[in-house]
CSV table of C-alpha atoms in Angstrom, one decimal:
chain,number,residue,atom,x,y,z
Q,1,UNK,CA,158.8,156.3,61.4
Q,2,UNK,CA,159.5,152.5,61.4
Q,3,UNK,CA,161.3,152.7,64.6
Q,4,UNK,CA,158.5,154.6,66.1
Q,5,UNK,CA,156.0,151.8,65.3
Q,6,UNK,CA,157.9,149.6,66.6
Q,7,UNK,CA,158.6,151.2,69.7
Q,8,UNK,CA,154.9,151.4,69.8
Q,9,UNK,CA,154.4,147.7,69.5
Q,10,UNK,CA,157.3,146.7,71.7
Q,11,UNK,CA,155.4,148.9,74.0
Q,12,UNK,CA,151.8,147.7,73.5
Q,13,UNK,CA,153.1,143.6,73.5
Q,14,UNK,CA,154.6,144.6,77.3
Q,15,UNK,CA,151.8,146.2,78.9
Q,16,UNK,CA,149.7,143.0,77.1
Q,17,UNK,CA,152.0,140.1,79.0
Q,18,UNK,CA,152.1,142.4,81.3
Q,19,UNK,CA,148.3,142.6,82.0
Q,20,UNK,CA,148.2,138.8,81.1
Q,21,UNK,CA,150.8,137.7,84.1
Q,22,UNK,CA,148.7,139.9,86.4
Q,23,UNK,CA,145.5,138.4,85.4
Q,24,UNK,CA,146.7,134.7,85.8
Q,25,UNK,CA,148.2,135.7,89.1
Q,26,UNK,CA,144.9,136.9,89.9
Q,27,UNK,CA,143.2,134.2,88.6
Q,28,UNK,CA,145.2,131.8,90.7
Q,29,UNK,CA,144.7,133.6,93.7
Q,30,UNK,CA,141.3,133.0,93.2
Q,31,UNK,CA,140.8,129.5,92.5
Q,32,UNK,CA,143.4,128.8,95.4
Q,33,UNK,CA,140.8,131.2,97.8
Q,34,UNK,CA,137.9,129.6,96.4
Q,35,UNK,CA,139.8,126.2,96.8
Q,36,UNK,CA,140.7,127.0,100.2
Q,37,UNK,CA,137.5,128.3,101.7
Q,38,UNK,CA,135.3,126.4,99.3
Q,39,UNK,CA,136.9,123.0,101.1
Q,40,UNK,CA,136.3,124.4,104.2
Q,41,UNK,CA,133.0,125.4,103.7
Q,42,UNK,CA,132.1,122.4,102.2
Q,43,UNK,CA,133.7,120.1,105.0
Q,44,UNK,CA,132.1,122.0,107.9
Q,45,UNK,CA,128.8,121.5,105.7
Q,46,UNK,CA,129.1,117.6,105.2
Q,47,UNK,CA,130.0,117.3,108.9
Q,48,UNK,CA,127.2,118.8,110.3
Q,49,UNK,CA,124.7,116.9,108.5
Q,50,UNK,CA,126.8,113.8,109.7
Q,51,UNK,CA,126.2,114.6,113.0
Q,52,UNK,CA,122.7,115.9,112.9
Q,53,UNK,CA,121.9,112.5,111.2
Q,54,UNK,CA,123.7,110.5,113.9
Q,55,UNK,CA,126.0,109.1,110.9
Q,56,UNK,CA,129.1,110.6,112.1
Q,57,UNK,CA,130.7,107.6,114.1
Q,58,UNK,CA,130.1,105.4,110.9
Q,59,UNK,CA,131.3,107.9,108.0
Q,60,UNK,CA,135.2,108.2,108.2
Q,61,UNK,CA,137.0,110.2,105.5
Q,62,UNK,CA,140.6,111.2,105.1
Q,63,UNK,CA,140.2,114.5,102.9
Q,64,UNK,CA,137.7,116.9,100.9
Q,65,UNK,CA,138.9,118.1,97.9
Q,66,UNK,CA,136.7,120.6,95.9
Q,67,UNK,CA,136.6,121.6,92.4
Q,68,UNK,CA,137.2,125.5,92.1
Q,69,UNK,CA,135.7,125.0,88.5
Q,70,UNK,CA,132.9,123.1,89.3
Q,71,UNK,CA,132.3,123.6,93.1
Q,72,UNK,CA,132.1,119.6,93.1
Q,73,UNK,CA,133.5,118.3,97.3
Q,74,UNK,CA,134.8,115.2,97.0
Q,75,UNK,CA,135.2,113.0,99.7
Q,76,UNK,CA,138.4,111.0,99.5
Q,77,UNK,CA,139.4,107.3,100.5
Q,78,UNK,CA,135.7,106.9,102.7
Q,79,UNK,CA,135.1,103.9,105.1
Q,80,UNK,CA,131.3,103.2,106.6
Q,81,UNK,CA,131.4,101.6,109.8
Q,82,UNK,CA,134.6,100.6,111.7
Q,83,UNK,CA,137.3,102.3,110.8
Q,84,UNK,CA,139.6,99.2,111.1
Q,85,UNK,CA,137.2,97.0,109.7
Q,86,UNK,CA,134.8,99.0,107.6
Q,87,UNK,CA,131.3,97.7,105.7
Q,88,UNK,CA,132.5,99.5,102.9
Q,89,UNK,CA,135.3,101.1,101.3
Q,90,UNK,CA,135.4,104.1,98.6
Q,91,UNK,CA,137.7,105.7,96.7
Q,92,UNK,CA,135.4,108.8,96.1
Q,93,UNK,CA,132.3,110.0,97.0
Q,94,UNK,CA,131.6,113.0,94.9
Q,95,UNK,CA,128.5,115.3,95.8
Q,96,UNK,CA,128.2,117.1,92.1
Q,97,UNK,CA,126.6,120.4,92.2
Q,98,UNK,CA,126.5,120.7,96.2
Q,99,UNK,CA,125.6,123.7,97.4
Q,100,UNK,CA,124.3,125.1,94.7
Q,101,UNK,CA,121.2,122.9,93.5
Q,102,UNK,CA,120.3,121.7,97.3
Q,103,UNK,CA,118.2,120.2,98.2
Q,104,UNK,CA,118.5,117.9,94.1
Q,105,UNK,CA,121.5,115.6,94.6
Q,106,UNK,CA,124.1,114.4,92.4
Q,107,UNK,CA,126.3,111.9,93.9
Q,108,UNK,CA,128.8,109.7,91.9
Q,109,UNK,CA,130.7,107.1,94.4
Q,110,UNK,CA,133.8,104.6,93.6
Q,111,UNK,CA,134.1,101.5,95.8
Q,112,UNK,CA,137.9,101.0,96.6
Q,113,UNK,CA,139.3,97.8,95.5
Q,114,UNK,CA,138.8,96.1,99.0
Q,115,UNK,CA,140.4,92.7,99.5
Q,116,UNK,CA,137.8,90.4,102.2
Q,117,UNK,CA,140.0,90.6,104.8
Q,118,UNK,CA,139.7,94.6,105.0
Q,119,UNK,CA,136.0,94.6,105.6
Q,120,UNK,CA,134.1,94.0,108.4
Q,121,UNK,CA,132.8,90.4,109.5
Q,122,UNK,CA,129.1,91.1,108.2
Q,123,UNK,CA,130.8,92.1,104.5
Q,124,UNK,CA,132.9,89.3,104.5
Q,125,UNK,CA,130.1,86.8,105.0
Q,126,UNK,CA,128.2,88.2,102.4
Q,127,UNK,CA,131.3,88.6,99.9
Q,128,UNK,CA,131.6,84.7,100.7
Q,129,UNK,CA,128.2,83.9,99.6
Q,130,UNK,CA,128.5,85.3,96.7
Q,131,UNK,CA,131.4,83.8,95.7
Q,132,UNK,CA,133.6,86.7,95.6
Q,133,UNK,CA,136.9,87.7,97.7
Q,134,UNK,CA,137.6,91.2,96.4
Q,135,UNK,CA,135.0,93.9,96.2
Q,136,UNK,CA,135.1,96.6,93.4
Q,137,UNK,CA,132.5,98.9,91.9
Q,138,UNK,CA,130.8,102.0,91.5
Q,139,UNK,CA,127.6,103.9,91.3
Q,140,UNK,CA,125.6,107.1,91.3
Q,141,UNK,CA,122.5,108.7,93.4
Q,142,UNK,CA,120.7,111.6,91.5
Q,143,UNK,CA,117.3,113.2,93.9
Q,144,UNK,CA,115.6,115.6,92.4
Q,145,UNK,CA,112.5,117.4,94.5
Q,146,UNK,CA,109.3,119.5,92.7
Q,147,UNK,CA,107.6,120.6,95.9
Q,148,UNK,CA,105.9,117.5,97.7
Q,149,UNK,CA,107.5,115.0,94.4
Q,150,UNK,CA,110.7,113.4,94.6
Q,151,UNK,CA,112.4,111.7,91.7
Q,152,UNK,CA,115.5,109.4,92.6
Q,153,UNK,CA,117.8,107.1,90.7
Q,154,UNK,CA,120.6,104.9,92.0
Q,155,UNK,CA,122.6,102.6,90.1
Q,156,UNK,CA,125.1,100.2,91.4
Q,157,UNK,CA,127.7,98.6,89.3
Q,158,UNK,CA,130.0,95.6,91.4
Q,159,UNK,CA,132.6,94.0,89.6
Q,160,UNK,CA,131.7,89.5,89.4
Q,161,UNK,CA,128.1,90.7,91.0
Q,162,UNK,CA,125.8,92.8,89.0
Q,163,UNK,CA,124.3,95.7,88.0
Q,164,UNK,CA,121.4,97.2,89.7
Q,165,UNK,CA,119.4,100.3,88.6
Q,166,UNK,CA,116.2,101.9,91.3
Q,167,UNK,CA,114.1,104.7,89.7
Q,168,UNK,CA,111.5,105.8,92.0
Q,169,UNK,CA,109.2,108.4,92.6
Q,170,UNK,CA,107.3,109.2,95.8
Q,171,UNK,CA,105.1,112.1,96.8
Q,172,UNK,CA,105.7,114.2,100.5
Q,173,UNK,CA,102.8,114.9,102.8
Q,174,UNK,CA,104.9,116.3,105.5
Q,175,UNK,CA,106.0,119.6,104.8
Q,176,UNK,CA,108.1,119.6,107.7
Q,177,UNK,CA,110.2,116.9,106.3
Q,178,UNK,CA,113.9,118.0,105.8
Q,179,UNK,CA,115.4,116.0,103.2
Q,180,UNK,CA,118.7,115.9,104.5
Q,181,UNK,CA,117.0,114.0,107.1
Q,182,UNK,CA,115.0,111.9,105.2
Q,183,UNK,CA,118.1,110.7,103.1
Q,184,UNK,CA,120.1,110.5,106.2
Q,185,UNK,CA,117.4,108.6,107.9
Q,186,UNK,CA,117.2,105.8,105.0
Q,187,UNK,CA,121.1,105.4,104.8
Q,188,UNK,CA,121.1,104.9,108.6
Q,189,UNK,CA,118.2,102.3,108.6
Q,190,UNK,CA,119.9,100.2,105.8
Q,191,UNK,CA,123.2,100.6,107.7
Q,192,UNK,CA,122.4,99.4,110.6
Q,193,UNK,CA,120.3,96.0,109.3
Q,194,UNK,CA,116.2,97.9,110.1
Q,195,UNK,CA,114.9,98.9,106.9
Q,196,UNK,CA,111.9,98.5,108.5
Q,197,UNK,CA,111.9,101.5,110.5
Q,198,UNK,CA,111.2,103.2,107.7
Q,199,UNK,CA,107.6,102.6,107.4
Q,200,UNK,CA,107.2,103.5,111.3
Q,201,UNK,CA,109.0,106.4,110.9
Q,202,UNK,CA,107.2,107.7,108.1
Q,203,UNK,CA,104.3,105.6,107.5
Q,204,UNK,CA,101.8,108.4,106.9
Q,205,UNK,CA,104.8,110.8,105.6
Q,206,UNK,CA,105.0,109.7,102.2
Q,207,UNK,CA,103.4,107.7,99.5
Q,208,UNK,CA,105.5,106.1,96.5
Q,209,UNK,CA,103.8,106.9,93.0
Q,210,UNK,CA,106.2,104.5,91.7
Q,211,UNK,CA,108.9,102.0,91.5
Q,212,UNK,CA,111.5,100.4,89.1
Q,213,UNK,CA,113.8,97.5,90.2
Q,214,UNK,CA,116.4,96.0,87.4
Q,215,UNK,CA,118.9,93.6,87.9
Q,216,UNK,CA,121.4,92.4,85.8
Q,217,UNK,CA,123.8,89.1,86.7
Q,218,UNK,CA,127.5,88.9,86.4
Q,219,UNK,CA,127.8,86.5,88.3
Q,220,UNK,CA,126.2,86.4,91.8
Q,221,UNK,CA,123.1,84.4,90.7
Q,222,UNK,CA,124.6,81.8,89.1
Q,223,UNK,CA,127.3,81.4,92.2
Q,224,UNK,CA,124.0,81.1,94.8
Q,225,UNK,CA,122.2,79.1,92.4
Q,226,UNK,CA,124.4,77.1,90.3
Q,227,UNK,CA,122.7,74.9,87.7
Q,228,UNK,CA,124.0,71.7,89.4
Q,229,UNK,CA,121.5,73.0,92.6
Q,230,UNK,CA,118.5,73.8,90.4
Q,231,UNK,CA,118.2,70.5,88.4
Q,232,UNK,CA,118.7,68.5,92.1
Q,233,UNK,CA,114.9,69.0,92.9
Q,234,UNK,CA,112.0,68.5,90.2
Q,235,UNK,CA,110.5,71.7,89.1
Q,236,UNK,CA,107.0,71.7,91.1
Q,237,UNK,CA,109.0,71.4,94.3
Q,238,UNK,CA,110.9,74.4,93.4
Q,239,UNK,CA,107.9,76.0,92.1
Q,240,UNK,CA,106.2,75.3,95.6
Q,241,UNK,CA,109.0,76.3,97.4
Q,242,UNK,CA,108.8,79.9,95.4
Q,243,UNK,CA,105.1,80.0,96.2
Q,244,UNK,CA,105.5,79.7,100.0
Q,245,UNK,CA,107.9,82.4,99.7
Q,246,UNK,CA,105.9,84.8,98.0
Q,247,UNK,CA,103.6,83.9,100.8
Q,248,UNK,CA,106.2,84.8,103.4
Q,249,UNK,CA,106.9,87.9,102.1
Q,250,UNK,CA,103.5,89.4,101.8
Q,251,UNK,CA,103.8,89.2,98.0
Q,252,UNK,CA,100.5,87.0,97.7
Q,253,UNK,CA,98.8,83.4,99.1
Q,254,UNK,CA,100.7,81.0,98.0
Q,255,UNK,CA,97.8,79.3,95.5
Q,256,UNK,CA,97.0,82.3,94.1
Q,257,UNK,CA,97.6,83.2,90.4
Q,258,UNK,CA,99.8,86.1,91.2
Q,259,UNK,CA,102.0,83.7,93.0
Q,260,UNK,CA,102.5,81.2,90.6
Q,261,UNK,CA,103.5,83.9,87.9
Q,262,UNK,CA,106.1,85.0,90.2
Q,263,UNK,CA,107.6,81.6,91.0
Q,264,UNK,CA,107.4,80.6,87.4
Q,265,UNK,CA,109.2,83.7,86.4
Q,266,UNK,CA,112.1,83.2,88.9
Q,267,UNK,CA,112.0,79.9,88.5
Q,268,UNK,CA,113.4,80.7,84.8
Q,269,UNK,CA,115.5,83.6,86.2
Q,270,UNK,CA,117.0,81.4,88.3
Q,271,UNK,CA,117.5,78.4,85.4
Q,272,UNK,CA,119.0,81.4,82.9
Q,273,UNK,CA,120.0,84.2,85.0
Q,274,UNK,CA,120.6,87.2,82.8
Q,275,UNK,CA,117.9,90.3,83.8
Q,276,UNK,CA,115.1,90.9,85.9
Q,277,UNK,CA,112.9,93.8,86.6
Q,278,UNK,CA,110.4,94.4,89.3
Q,279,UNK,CA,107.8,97.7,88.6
Q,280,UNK,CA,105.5,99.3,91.6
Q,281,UNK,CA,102.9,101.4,89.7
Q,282,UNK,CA,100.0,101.5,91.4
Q,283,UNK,CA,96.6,103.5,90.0
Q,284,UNK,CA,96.9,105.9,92.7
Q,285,UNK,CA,100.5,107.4,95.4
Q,286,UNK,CA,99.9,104.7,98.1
Q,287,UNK,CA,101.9,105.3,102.0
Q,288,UNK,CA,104.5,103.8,103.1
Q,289,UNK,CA,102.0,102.8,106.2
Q,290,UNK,CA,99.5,101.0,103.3
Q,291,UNK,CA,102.1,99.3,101.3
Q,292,UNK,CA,102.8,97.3,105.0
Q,293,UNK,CA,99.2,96.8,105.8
Q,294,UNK,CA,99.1,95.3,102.2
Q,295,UNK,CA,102.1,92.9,102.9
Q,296,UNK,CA,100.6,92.0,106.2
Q,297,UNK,CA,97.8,90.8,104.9
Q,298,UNK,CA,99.6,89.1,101.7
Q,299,UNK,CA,98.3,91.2,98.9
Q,300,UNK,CA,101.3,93.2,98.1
Q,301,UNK,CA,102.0,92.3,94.5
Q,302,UNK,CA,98.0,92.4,93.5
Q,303,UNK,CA,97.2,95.6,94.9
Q,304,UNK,CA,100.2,97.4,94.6
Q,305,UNK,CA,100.1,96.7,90.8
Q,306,UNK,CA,103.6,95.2,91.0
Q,307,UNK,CA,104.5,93.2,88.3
Q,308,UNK,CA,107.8,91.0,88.1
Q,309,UNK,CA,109.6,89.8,84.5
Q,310,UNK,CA,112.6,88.1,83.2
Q,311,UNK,CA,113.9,90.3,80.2
């Protein structure tokens, strides 16, 4: 009788590891399939929005990986621009959740350690004014759209630089709009130096309901404006200077109130540099076409209800 039960549980263990090794071959089959075709998928994906957007002779990558768990592509050791001489470097750009939530995005990105020398002529001259000769950071780009809203966040982290963080929300009056081409269309303009194309493109396309700016030094303020620079000239001449600028920019008339609370505020940026934070919340969604009228005429800051502090 004992020999019998143990037959039975000789016999029942067996089929178990059998079953067991056959399920884990099968599971491996699997992932590799999904790993395979995934990758594929996912590469033939990412290139054709590269060439659609006109992106493709910038955007050089040497591999997709994908995450059979997760379904996350990852683009691997990425270079924007010349391929000898990029703008940029990255270890990783990972598109988290692509396909499945498009159009949302989820995109976490890992600037490669990049001596000067490596990048192209532009990033070199501004890695120089800022005081630094190896770039290294990272970052993140979340979108997520609610019909005619879209809610984005991107944060930028550079090593002896700073930290950046842009929440903003705008509102879409085109339903024709693709956002693959809308994104596309803003990396392009910023890549190649025109970021303001973007209120000719889509001037009556979109309104912004709001915008939040935060900056936080590590050093490229005090490298640009070292104390020894700021205490050279008294502080009404710096004040003025500020003023005309605000002027220049369409912020506001350089005796105006609103101007002098911005110069005075970066004025003691500048003097302590630690944060600053810059919110767009106007009373109603205002275009993209309005918010130029408004800096052309120098009212920007008043009537956008913009509002400018040193935390």
């Amino acid at each position: 009788m004992n020999n019998n039960i143990v037959t039975k549980l000789q016999s029942g263990l067996g089929k178990a590891l059998t079953y067991f090794i056959l399920l884990s071959c099968l599971a491996i089959l699997v992932l590799y399939l999904v790993q395979r075709f995934g990758t594929q998928y996912a590469e033939d994906k990412i290139q054709e929005q590269l060439n659609q957007s006109g992106l493709a002779p910038f955007v050089h990558y040497e591999s997709i990986h994908l995450d059979p768990f997760t379904l996350t592509p990852s683009l691997e050791n990425v270079s924007f621009g010349n391929e000898n001489s990029p703008w940029l470097r990255f270890a990783r750009i990972s598109l988290n959740s692509y396909p499945i939530k498009y159009p949302d995005l989820n995109v976490d990105f890992w600037i490669q350690k990049s001596p000067i020398d490596s990048l192209s002529r532009e990033t070199r001259g501004l890695m120089r004014a800022a005081g630094v000769d190896t770039l290294l950071g990272k970052g993140s780009f979340t979108s997520k759209v609610e019909g005619e809203n879209v809610s984005s966040h991107f944060k930028l982290d550079i090593k002896d630089l700073g930290k950046l963080d842009l929440t903003s929300k705008i509102n879409l009056l085109d339903n024709s709009i693709v956002m693959s081409d809308l994104r596309s269309d803003v990396l392009a303009s910023f890549a190649l130096g025109q970021p303001e194309a973007l209120p000719i493109i889509y001037g009556d396309a979109i309104e912004l309901h709001s915008l939040d700016v935060r900056y936080e030094e590590s050093g490229l303020i005090s490298h640009l404006f070292p104390p020894s620079v700021i205490l050279q000239d008294s502080p009404e001449n710096q004040l003025n200077r500020l003023e005309n600028i605000c002027q220049a920019l369409g912020l506001a008339p350089a005796d105006s109130e609103e101007a002098e609370h911005i110069a005075e505020t970066l004025l003691a940026f500048l003097k302590q540099p630690k944060k600053l934070s810059l919110t767009l919340s106007p009373s109603s969604a205002i275009s993209l076409k309005e918010l130029a009228l408004l800096a052309s005429e120098g009212m920007l800051y008043k009537d956008s209800k913009m509002t400018l502090s040193n935390d």
